[in-house]
Coordinates of C-alpha atoms in Angstrom, one line a residue:
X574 CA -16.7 82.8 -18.2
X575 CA -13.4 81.4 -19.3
X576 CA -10.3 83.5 -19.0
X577 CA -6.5 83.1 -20.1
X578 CA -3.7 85.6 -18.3
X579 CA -2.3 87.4 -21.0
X580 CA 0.2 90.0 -18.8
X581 CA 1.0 90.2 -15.3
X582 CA 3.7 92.0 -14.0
X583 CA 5.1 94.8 -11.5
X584 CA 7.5 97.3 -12.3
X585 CA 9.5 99.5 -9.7
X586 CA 10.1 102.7 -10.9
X587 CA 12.2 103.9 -7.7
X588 CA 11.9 103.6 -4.3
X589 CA 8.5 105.0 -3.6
X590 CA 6.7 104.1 -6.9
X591 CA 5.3 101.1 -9.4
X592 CA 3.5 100.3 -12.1
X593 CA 1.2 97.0 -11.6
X594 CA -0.3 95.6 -14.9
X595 CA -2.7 92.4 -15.0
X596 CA -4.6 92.0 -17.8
X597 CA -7.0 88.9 -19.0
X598 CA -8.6 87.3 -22.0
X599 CA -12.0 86.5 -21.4
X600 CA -15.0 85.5 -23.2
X601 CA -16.9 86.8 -23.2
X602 CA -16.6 90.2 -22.6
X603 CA -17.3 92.2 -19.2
X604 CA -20.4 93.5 -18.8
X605 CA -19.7 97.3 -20.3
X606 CA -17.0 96.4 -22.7
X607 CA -17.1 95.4 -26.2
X608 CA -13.6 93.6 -26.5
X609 CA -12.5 90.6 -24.7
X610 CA -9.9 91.6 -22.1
X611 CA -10.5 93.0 -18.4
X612 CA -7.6 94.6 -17.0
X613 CA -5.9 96.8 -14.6
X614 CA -3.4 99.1 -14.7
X615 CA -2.1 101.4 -11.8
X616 CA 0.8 103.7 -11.0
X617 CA 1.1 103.7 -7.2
X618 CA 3.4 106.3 -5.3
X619 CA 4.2 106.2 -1.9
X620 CA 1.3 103.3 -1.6
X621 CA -1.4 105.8 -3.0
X622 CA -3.5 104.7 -6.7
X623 CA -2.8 108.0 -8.4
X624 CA -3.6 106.4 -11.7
X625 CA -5.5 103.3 -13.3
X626 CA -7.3 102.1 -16.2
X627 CA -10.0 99.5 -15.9
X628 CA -12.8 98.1 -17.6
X629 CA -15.1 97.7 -14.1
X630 CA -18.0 95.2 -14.8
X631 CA -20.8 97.3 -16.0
X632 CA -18.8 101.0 -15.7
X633 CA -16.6 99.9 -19.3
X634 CA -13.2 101.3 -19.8
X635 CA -12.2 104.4 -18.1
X636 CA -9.5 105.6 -16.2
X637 CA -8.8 107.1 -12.6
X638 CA -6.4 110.2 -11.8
X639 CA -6.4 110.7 -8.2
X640 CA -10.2 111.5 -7.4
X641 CA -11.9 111.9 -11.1
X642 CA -13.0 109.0 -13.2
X643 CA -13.0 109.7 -17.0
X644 CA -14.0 107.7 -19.8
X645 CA -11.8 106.1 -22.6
X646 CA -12.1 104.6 -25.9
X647 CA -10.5 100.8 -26.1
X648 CA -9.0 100.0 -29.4
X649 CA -6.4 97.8 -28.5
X650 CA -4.2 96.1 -25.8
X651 CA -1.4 97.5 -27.2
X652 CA -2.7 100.8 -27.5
X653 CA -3.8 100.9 -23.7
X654 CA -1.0 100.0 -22.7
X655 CA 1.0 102.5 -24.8
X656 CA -1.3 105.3 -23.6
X657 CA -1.3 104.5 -19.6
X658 CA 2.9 104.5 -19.8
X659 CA 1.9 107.9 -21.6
X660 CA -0.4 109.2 -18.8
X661 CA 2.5 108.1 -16.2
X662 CA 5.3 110.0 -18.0
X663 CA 3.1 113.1 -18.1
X664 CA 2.0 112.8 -14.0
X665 CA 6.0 111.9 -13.4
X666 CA 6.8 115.1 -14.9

């Protein structure tokens, strides 16, 4: 499997919370998944995972809030991207 970093980054929201984004090309694509990127994305407050989307070999992509585990539709990066800052916004408030 070959893979290219295409984002990495952490962002502090405050003190006790921050977003942690990795996400790679690859080809091909994880077991599960029918586009060529496996990724991770977490919110993190007060150094508990209340949030993340992942594509987990074999599971595909879904998403975790707190203790449930629900399925998502991929489309694009950009789009997951946009929609897990969405999902934070909404838990923030």
């Amino acid at each position: 499997m070959s893979s290219i970093l295409h984002r990495k980054e952490r962002l502090e929201i405050d003190a006790k919370s921050f977003i942690s984004i990795v996400i790679w090309e690859v080809d091909p694509a994880i077991l599960g998944s029918k586009h060529g990127y496996k990724y991770s994305l977490a919110y993190v407050v007060n150094g508990e995972c209340v949030m993340r989307y992942d594509n987990e070999r074999g599971k595909g992509d879904h998403k975790h809030i707190r203790h449930k585990e629900i399925s998502t539709t991929f489309t694009t990066i950009e789009a997951l991207v946009d929609d897990f800052f969405n999902d934070v916004e909404t838990l923030r408030r």
